[in-house]
Amino acid sequence: MSIRFDKESQLFVLETRNSCYQLRVDETGLLRHVYYGKGVGGTDMRYREKSSDRGFSGNPYDFQNNRGCSADTMPQEYSTFGTGDYRPSALEAVLENGSRSLELTYAGYQVESGKYTLAGLPYVRGAQQAAANTVQTLTIELRDEIAGISVFLSYGVFAEKDIITRTARICNRSGKTIRLEKAASMCIDFPYASFDLIHFSGRHCMERIPERRELTRSTVTVESKRGMSSHHANPFVILCDPAATEDHGDCYGFMLMYSGNHKEEVSRDQVGSIRLVSGIHDEGFCWLLAPGEAFQTPEVILSYSSDGLNGLSGNFHRILRENVCDTRFADRSLPVLLNSWEACYFDFDTDKLLKLADEAVALGVEMFVLDDGWFGSRTSDHSGLGDWFANEDRLPGGLKVLSEKIHEKGLQFGVWIEPEMVNEDSDLYRAHPDWALCDPGRKPVIARSQLVLDMTRGDVREYLFDCISRILKDAQIEYVKWDFNRSVSNMWSGNLPADRQGEVAHRFVLGVYELLGRIREAFPEILIEGCAGGGGRFDAGMLFYCPQIWCSDNTDPVARLSIQRGTSYGYPVCTMGSHVSASPNHQTGRATPLATRGIVAMAGTFGYELDPNRLTGEERRQIREQIDTYHRLERLIRGGTYYRLSQDVHPYCSWECVSQDRSEVLVSVVCTALEANAAFYCVKLRGLDPDRFYREERSGEVFSGAALMYGGYVLDTMHGDFPGCQIHFTPCAGGIAQV
Ligand code: DGJ
C-alpha cells in the first residue's frame, strides 16, 4: 500500500519506490507537513519535530500556554492568511463581513485506489496504473467552520514512478458568497533544508534557461502574468541540495500543470525553514464562490530523487511521456515533416507550395506542413487572424485541393492555426469587436497587430470549434500546429459582471482547455503540436492535449543547445519540437554545419524548416542520410532515458539516450567553443550496464559499460565551425580481452 494512516499518531505516510512523504494532524487540528525525501523504511519522522517560543510568532488561542505552538513556525500542508502564519500563504479569501482570516483544521480523509481526475483541467492520467494497483489517491478534508469553507487536498501517489501529484478543491459551505483572492495548488515546508533553487527563465527565442541560486532569507518569486505560462518563467522549479550535481544529491521538482498566470513563491523564513507555494498567480485574480460552489486548483506534479538532476529529470520525463501525453503519439514513429514557415513565410501560392512538396518528397520527408498565411486576408501578420477560410486567390480550391495534391505526392499534410487570436483587420473582428478582450473605454494593448479573443465566452469557443472542425473535416489533415503569438493583456470580458472580472485570466485558460479537449475528442487521430511564438506555453497543461510543443522560434542549433538542454530538466525529448533550418540562421545570422543542425534537431521531434530549393546536391544527400539515421534511432531517442552529460553547453554540449533495456546508447556532442591545439574531450556515459559490452557502430570498437561510464569515451579532435557528432553504441555479445 503506498498510502497508510496511523490512527493513533494521526500520521499519513505516502510511499513511492524511492521517496516518502509524511503529514500529520497535530493537537491543534492543523495539518502539518512532516517529511518529504528519500524513503525511510517506514520510520515515523515525527521525531524531527522541535518547537520553541519564537518571538513575535503567536499561538492559537487555546494553546496560549504552549508558546512553542505557532502557525508561524510549524511546517504546514496548506497555509492560510491572517491567523498567525506570516510566511506566504496558499489560500486567501474574503468573507462577506470583510474578514480575511482563515484557520483550517482537519476534518477527515479518504483513500481510494486509482488516480483522481479533474473536470476541465489537465491532470496526470492514472488509469493503467489503477488497474495494476500502483496508484492511489488520498484526499484530506480541512475546514474552517467560521468561514464555512472546506478545502479538499488530494494526493495522487504513483508508487512505481516516484511521483506524487497534489491539488486543492475549495468549497463554500457557508450560506454566503466568498471571494477567493488566492488559491494555490500546494504548499510545502522543509524545516531543516538548505536548498538551491533552480528555475527556468528566459524570453522569446531564448526560453527555459536554467538559473540556479542559493536561497537566502527572502522570498523568490517565479511568475508569469502574461495569460500564458510564458517564455519568461516556466511553471517548473527545482529545490536541491547545494552540493547536488547532475548525478548526485537530493533534488525535488515541482511542475504546475497549468498554461496561464502562475506563481511559485520560494521563501526562507526567520529560522531557515524553506516554503514553496505554487499555483495560479494571485495578482489580478479573484473568484466569487457562491454558496455550494467549489473552486478546483490546477494540479502540481512533485518528484524527489537522490540521484541528482538527471535522476529527477528521468522521473518527470517518464510521467509526462506515459501519463500526461497521449501515448498513441508518444509511442509511435511520427513522420518527418517540412514546415513552410522559414521556407517562405507569407510569400507563397499553390505552385510554390507544391514545388516545396516535390522537393520534400525527394529528400525523404513524410509530411508537409503549411504554416501561417493560408487563410482570409493573411498575407502579412497585420490582418486575417480569425477568418479561418482558405484564401482562394492563393490556394484555389482551398485546403481540400491542396491537401489532396500533397497526399497524391505521398506526403501527409499539416496546417497552422492560431485560434485564440484576432486581427482588427479581419471580418471576424468587424463582425464581433466585443469578442476581443478589452477594457471598456480603453484602447487595448496591441501586439503583433493582434488582439486576444475572449475565450471565456461560449459563443467564441463555439465559433472556433466550428471553424477548426470544418477545416479538419474538409481537407485531409494529419497534423495541426496550434499557435499563440502574444501575451494577454486587458483581461476584461463583457461576458462577466464587474465583480467577476478577476476570474477572466483563469476562465480564459479553462476556455482554451475546453476547446482543445473538444477538438482532441472529435479528431483523436490528428497530432496537435502546441506553439506560442515557440515555447511560450511549454507546460504540462498543454502537453495533456498536445503531445509535442514547438520548443522555440529560435532555430539556431547553438542557441537551441541551451534551450533544449534547459527544457530537458523537466520535459522529455519526445515533446520538444525541433527542426533543421537554413544556414545562416534566420534568427541569429550564425552559420553552422548541416550535420550539427541535424544532431541538435534529433534531440527533439525532428523535422525541417527551410527551402529545399536552395540546397546543394551534397546537402540533399546529407538530408536523405539524416532522415534515415533519425528513423533508425527514433525509438531510442523518443523512448530512451535521457541524460545531460556535460555540465553546460560550453565548450562542449553532450547528451545521451539509453534504451530502456540499457543495451543501446546514442551519445551526441556539439563543440560550441572550438580551440586550436585543444585538449581531447572525454565524455563519461551514464546509465549503462557496467557488465555489458557495447560496440561503437562506426569504428566497431567494443567497450564495457563500466569502461564507458567510469573511464569515458575520448573523442577525436574536432575542426571547423560548431562541429558535432553522434556516437552510437549497440549491444555486443562478445567481450573484450581482459588485462
Ligand atoms: C510563431 C511560430 O512559433 C512560428 O513557427 C510560426 O508559426 C509563426 N508564429 C507564424 O506566424
CSV table of N, CA and C in Angstrom, one decimal, residues 407-509:
chain,number,residue,atom,x,y,z
A,407,HIS,N,-1.2,14.9,-50.7
A,407,HIS,CA,-1.3,13.4,-50.5
A,407,HIS,C,-0.9,12.6,-51.7
A,408,GLU,N,-1.3,13.2,-52.9
A,408,GLU,CA,-1.0,12.4,-54.1
A,408,GLU,C,0.5,12.3,-54.3
A,409,LYS,N,1.2,13.2,-53.7
A,409,LYS,CA,2.7,13.0,-53.8
A,409,LYS,C,3.3,12.1,-52.7
A,410,GLY,N,2.4,11.5,-51.9
A,410,GLY,CA,2.8,10.6,-50.9
A,410,GLY,C,3.1,11.2,-49.6
A,411,LEU,N,2.8,12.5,-49.4
A,411,LEU,CA,3.1,13.2,-48.2
A,411,LEU,C,1.8,13.3,-47.3
A,412,GLN,N,2.0,13.3,-46.0
A,412,GLN,CA,0.9,13.7,-45.2
A,412,GLN,C,0.8,15.2,-45.1
A,413,PHE,N,-0.3,15.7,-44.6
A,413,PHE,CA,-0.4,17.2,-44.6
A,413,PHE,C,-0.8,17.7,-43.3
A,414,GLY,N,-0.2,18.9,-42.9
A,414,GLY,CA,-0.5,19.5,-41.7
A,414,GLY,C,-0.7,21.0,-41.9
A,415,VAL,N,-1.4,21.6,-41.0
A,415,VAL,CA,-1.7,23.0,-41.1
A,415,VAL,C,-1.6,23.8,-39.8
A,416,TRP,N,-1.3,25.1,-40.0
A,416,TRP,CA,-1.1,26.0,-38.8
A,416,TRP,C,-2.4,26.7,-38.5
A,417,ILE,N,-2.7,26.9,-37.3
A,417,ILE,CA,-3.8,27.8,-36.9
A,417,ILE,C,-3.4,28.5,-35.6
A,418,GLU,N,-4.1,29.6,-35.4
A,418,GLU,CA,-3.9,30.4,-34.1
A,418,GLU,C,-5.2,30.8,-33.6
A,419,PRO,N,-6.0,29.9,-33.1
A,419,PRO,CA,-7.4,30.1,-32.8
A,419,PRO,C,-7.7,31.2,-31.8
A,420,GLU,N,-6.9,31.4,-30.8
A,420,GLU,CA,-7.3,32.4,-29.8
A,420,GLU,C,-7.1,33.8,-30.1
A,421,MET,N,-6.7,34.1,-31.3
A,421,MET,CA,-6.3,35.5,-31.7
A,421,MET,C,-7.2,36.1,-32.8
A,422,VAL,N,-7.2,37.4,-32.9
A,422,VAL,CA,-7.9,38.0,-34.0
A,422,VAL,C,-7.1,39.3,-34.4
A,423,ASN,N,-7.1,39.6,-35.6
A,423,ASN,CA,-6.6,40.9,-36.1
A,423,ASN,C,-7.7,41.9,-36.2
A,424,GLU,N,-7.5,43.2,-35.9
A,424,GLU,CA,-8.5,44.2,-36.0
A,424,GLU,C,-9.0,44.2,-37.5
A,425,ASP,N,-8.0,44.0,-38.4
A,425,ASP,CA,-8.3,43.9,-39.8
A,425,ASP,C,-8.7,42.5,-40.2
A,426,SER,N,-9.9,42.1,-39.8
A,426,SER,CA,-10.4,40.8,-40.1
A,426,SER,C,-11.9,40.9,-40.2
A,427,ASP,N,-12.6,40.0,-40.9
A,427,ASP,CA,-14.0,40.0,-40.9
A,427,ASP,C,-14.6,39.7,-39.6
A,428,LEU,N,-13.9,38.8,-38.9
A,428,LEU,CA,-14.4,38.3,-37.5
A,428,LEU,C,-14.4,39.5,-36.6
A,429,TYR,N,-13.4,40.3,-36.6
A,429,TYR,CA,-13.3,41.5,-35.7
A,429,TYR,C,-14.4,42.5,-36.1
A,430,ARG,N,-14.5,42.7,-37.4
A,430,ARG,CA,-15.5,43.7,-37.9
A,430,ARG,C,-16.9,43.3,-37.4
A,431,ALA,N,-17.2,42.0,-37.4
A,431,ALA,CA,-18.5,41.5,-37.1
A,431,ALA,C,-18.7,41.4,-35.6
A,432,HIS,N,-17.6,41.1,-34.8
A,432,HIS,CA,-17.7,40.9,-33.4
A,432,HIS,C,-16.6,41.6,-32.6
A,433,PRO,N,-16.5,42.9,-32.6
A,433,PRO,CA,-15.4,43.6,-31.9
A,433,PRO,C,-15.5,43.2,-30.4
A,434,ASP,N,-16.6,42.9,-29.9
A,434,ASP,CA,-16.7,42.6,-28.5
A,434,ASP,C,-16.2,41.2,-28.1
A,435,TRP,N,-15.8,40.5,-29.1
A,435,TRP,CA,-15.2,39.1,-28.9
A,435,TRP,C,-13.7,39.2,-28.5
A,436,ALA,N,-13.1,40.4,-28.6
A,436,ALA,CA,-11.7,40.5,-28.2
A,436,ALA,C,-11.7,41.1,-26.8
A,437,LEU,N,-10.7,40.6,-26.0
A,437,LEU,CA,-10.5,41.2,-24.7
A,437,LEU,C,-10.2,42.6,-24.7
A,438,CYS,N,-10.8,43.5,-24.0
A,438,CYS,CA,-10.5,44.9,-24.0
A,438,CYS,C,-11.3,45.5,-22.8
A,439,ASP,N,-10.6,46.5,-22.1
A,439,ASP,CA,-11.3,47.2,-21.0
A,439,ASP,C,-12.2,48.2,-21.6
A,440,PRO,N,-13.4,48.4,-21.0
A,440,PRO,CA,-14.4,49.4,-21.6
A,440,PRO,C,-13.7,50.8,-21.6
A,441,GLY,N,-13.9,51.5,-22.7
A,441,GLY,CA,-13.4,52.9,-22.9
A,441,GLY,C,-11.9,53.0,-23.1
A,442,ARG,N,-11.2,51.9,-23.1
A,442,ARG,CA,-9.7,51.9,-23.2
A,442,ARG,C,-9.2,51.3,-24.5
A,443,LYS,N,-8.2,51.9,-25.0
A,443,LYS,CA,-7.6,51.2,-26.2
A,443,LYS,C,-6.8,50.0,-25.7
A,444,PRO,N,-6.9,48.9,-26.4
A,444,PRO,CA,-6.2,47.7,-25.9
A,444,PRO,C,-4.7,47.7,-26.2
A,445,VAL,N,-3.9,47.0,-25.5
A,445,VAL,CA,-2.5,46.8,-25.9
A,445,VAL,C,-2.5,46.0,-27.1
A,446,ILE,N,-1.8,46.4,-28.1
A,446,ILE,CA,-1.7,45.6,-29.3
A,446,ILE,C,-0.4,44.9,-29.4
A,447,ALA,N,-0.3,43.7,-29.9
A,447,ALA,CA,1.0,43.0,-30.1
A,447,ALA,C,0.9,42.2,-31.4
A,448,ARG,N,1.9,42.3,-32.2
A,448,ARG,CA,2.0,41.7,-33.5
A,448,ARG,C,0.7,42.0,-34.3
A,449,SER,N,0.2,43.2,-34.1
A,449,SER,CA,-1.0,43.7,-34.7
A,449,SER,C,-2.3,42.8,-34.3
A,450,GLN,N,-2.2,42.1,-33.2
A,450,GLN,CA,-3.4,41.3,-33.0
A,450,GLN,C,-3.9,41.5,-31.5
A,451,LEU,N,-5.2,41.1,-31.4
A,451,LEU,CA,-5.9,41.1,-30.1
A,451,LEU,C,-6.1,39.7,-29.7
A,452,VAL,N,-6.5,39.5,-28.4
A,452,VAL,CA,-6.8,38.2,-27.9
A,452,VAL,C,-8.3,38.0,-27.8
A,453,LEU,N,-8.8,36.9,-28.3
A,453,LEU,CA,-10.2,36.6,-28.2
A,453,LEU,C,-10.6,36.2,-26.8
A,454,ASP,N,-11.8,36.5,-26.5
A,454,ASP,CA,-12.3,36.3,-25.1
A,454,ASP,C,-12.7,34.8,-25.0
A,455,MET,N,-11.8,34.0,-24.6
A,455,MET,CA,-12.0,32.6,-24.6
A,455,MET,C,-12.9,32.2,-23.4
A,456,THR,N,-13.3,33.1,-22.6
A,456,THR,CA,-14.3,32.8,-21.5
A,456,THR,C,-15.7,32.7,-22.1
A,457,ARG,N,-15.9,33.2,-23.3
A,457,ARG,CA,-17.2,33.2,-24.0
A,457,ARG,C,-17.5,31.9,-24.7
A,458,GLY,N,-18.7,31.4,-24.4
A,458,GLY,CA,-19.1,30.1,-25.1
A,458,GLY,C,-19.3,30.4,-26.6
A,459,ASP,N,-19.8,31.5,-27.0
A,459,ASP,CA,-20.0,31.8,-28.4
A,459,ASP,C,-18.7,31.8,-29.2
A,460,VAL,N,-17.7,32.4,-28.5
A,460,VAL,CA,-16.3,32.4,-29.2
A,460,VAL,C,-15.8,31.0,-29.4
A,461,ARG,N,-15.9,30.2,-28.3
A,461,ARG,CA,-15.4,28.9,-28.4
A,461,ARG,C,-16.2,28.0,-29.4
A,462,GLU,N,-17.5,28.3,-29.5
A,462,GLU,CA,-18.3,27.6,-30.5
A,462,GLU,C,-17.9,27.9,-31.9
A,463,TYR,N,-17.7,29.3,-32.1
A,463,TYR,CA,-17.2,29.7,-33.4
A,463,TYR,C,-15.9,29.0,-33.8
A,464,LEU,N,-15.0,29.0,-32.9
A,464,LEU,CA,-13.7,28.4,-33.2
A,464,LEU,C,-13.8,26.9,-33.4
A,465,PHE,N,-14.6,26.2,-32.6
A,465,PHE,CA,-14.8,24.8,-32.7
A,465,PHE,C,-15.4,24.5,-34.1
A,466,ASP,N,-16.4,25.3,-34.5
A,466,ASP,CA,-16.9,25.1,-35.9
A,466,ASP,C,-15.9,25.3,-37.0
A,467,CYS,N,-15.1,26.4,-36.8
A,467,CYS,CA,-14.1,26.7,-37.9
A,467,CYS,C,-13.1,25.6,-37.9
A,468,ILE,N,-12.6,25.2,-36.8
A,468,ILE,CA,-11.5,24.2,-36.8
A,468,ILE,C,-12.1,22.8,-37.3
A,469,SER,N,-13.3,22.5,-36.8
A,469,SER,CA,-13.8,21.2,-37.3
A,469,SER,C,-14.0,21.2,-38.8
A,470,ARG,N,-14.5,22.4,-39.3
A,470,ARG,CA,-14.7,22.4,-40.8
A,470,ARG,C,-13.4,22.2,-41.5
A,471,ILE,N,-12.4,22.9,-41.0
A,471,ILE,CA,-11.1,22.8,-41.7
A,471,ILE,C,-10.6,21.3,-41.7
A,472,LEU,N,-10.7,20.7,-40.5
A,472,LEU,CA,-10.2,19.3,-40.3
A,472,LEU,C,-11.1,18.3,-41.0
A,473,LYS,N,-12.3,18.6,-41.3
A,473,LYS,CA,-13.2,17.7,-42.0
A,473,LYS,C,-13.1,17.8,-43.5
A,474,ASP,N,-12.9,19.1,-43.9
A,474,ASP,CA,-12.9,19.4,-45.4
A,474,ASP,C,-11.7,18.8,-46.1
A,475,ALA,N,-10.5,19.0,-45.4
A,475,ALA,CA,-9.3,18.6,-46.0
A,475,ALA,C,-8.7,17.4,-45.3
A,476,GLN,N,-7.7,16.8,-46.0
A,476,GLN,CA,-7.1,15.6,-45.4
A,476,GLN,C,-5.9,16.1,-44.5
A,477,ILE,N,-6.1,16.1,-43.3
A,477,ILE,CA,-5.1,16.8,-42.4
A,477,ILE,C,-4.7,15.8,-41.3
A,478,GLU,N,-3.4,15.6,-41.1
A,478,GLU,CA,-3.0,14.7,-40.1
A,478,GLU,C,-2.3,15.4,-38.9
A,479,TYR,N,-2.1,16.7,-39.1
A,479,TYR,CA,-1.3,17.4,-38.0
A,479,TYR,C,-1.8,18.9,-38.0
A,480,VAL,N,-1.8,19.4,-36.8
A,480,VAL,CA,-2.2,20.8,-36.6
A,480,VAL,C,-1.1,21.5,-35.7
A,481,LYS,N,-0.6,22.6,-36.1
A,481,LYS,CA,0.2,23.4,-35.3
A,481,LYS,C,-0.6,24.5,-34.7
A,482,TRP,N,-0.8,24.5,-33.4
A,482,TRP,CA,-1.7,25.4,-32.7
A,482,TRP,C,-0.9,26.5,-32.0
A,483,ASP,N,-0.9,27.7,-32.6
A,483,ASP,CA,0.0,28.8,-32.2
A,483,ASP,C,-0.7,29.8,-31.3
A,484,PHE,N,0.0,30.7,-30.7
A,484,PHE,CA,-0.5,31.7,-29.7
A,484,PHE,C,0.6,32.7,-29.6
A,485,ASN,N,0.4,33.9,-30.3
A,485,ASN,CA,1.6,34.7,-30.6
A,485,ASN,C,1.6,36.1,-29.8
A,486,ARG,N,1.0,36.2,-28.7
A,486,ARG,CA,1.2,37.4,-27.9
A,486,ARG,C,0.9,37.1,-26.4
A,487,SER,N,1.4,38.0,-25.6
A,487,SER,CA,1.0,37.9,-24.2
A,487,SER,C,-0.4,38.5,-24.1
A,488,VAL,N,-1.2,38.1,-23.1
A,488,VAL,CA,-2.5,38.6,-23.0
A,488,VAL,C,-2.5,39.8,-22.1
A,489,SER,N,-3.3,40.8,-22.4
A,489,SER,CA,-3.5,42.0,-21.6
A,489,SER,C,-5.0,42.4,-21.6
A,490,ASN,N,-5.3,43.4,-20.9
A,490,ASN,CA,-6.7,43.9,-20.9
A,490,ASN,C,-7.7,42.8,-20.6
A,491,MET,N,-7.4,42.1,-19.5
A,491,MET,CA,-8.3,41.0,-19.2
A,491,MET,C,-9.6,41.4,-18.7
A,492,TRP,N,-10.4,42.0,-19.5
A,492,TRP,CA,-11.8,42.4,-19.1
A,492,TRP,C,-12.7,41.7,-20.1
A,493,SER,N,-13.8,41.1,-19.6
A,493,SER,CA,-14.7,40.4,-20.5
A,493,SER,C,-16.1,40.9,-20.4
A,494,GLY,N,-16.7,41.2,-21.5
A,494,GLY,CA,-18.1,41.6,-21.5
A,494,GLY,C,-19.0,40.5,-21.1
A,495,ASN,N,-18.5,39.3,-20.9
A,495,ASN,CA,-19.2,38.1,-20.6
A,495,ASN,C,-19.5,38.0,-19.1
A,496,LEU,N,-18.7,38.8,-18.3
A,496,LEU,CA,-18.8,38.6,-16.9
A,496,LEU,C,-19.1,39.9,-16.2
A,497,PRO,N,-19.8,39.9,-15.0
A,497,PRO,CA,-20.2,41.1,-14.3
A,497,PRO,C,-18.9,41.7,-13.7
A,498,ALA,N,-19.0,42.9,-13.2
A,498,ALA,CA,-17.9,43.7,-12.7
A,498,ALA,C,-17.2,42.9,-11.6
A,499,ASP,N,-17.9,42.3,-10.7
A,499,ASP,CA,-17.3,41.6,-9.5
A,499,ASP,C,-16.6,40.3,-9.9
A,500,ARG,N,-16.8,39.9,-11.2
A,500,ARG,CA,-16.1,38.6,-11.6
A,500,ARG,C,-15.0,38.8,-12.6
A,501,GLN,N,-14.6,40.1,-12.8
A,501,GLN,CA,-13.5,40.3,-13.8
A,501,GLN,C,-12.2,39.7,-13.3
A,502,GLY,N,-12.0,39.5,-12.1
A,502,GLY,CA,-10.8,38.8,-11.6
A,502,GLY,C,-10.7,37.4,-12.0
A,503,GLU,N,-11.8,36.9,-12.6
A,503,GLU,CA,-11.9,35.5,-13.0
A,503,GLU,C,-11.4,35.3,-14.4
A,504,VAL,N,-11.3,36.4,-15.2
A,504,VAL,CA,-11.1,36.3,-16.6
A,504,VAL,C,-9.9,35.5,-17.0
A,505,ALA,N,-8.7,35.8,-16.3
A,505,ALA,CA,-7.5,35.1,-16.7
A,505,ALA,C,-7.6,33.6,-16.6
A,506,HIS,N,-8.2,33.1,-15.5
A,506,HIS,CA,-8.3,31.7,-15.3
A,506,HIS,C,-9.4,31.1,-16.2
A,507,ARG,N,-10.5,31.8,-16.3
A,507,ARG,CA,-11.6,31.3,-17.2
A,507,ARG,C,-11.1,31.2,-18.7
A,508,PHE,N,-10.2,32.2,-19.0
A,508,PHE,CA,-9.6,32.1,-20.4
A,508,PHE,C,-8.9,30.8,-20.6
A,509,VAL,N,-8.1,30.4,-19.6
A,509,VAL,CA,-7.3,29.1,-19.7
A,509,VAL,C,-8.3,27.9,-19.7
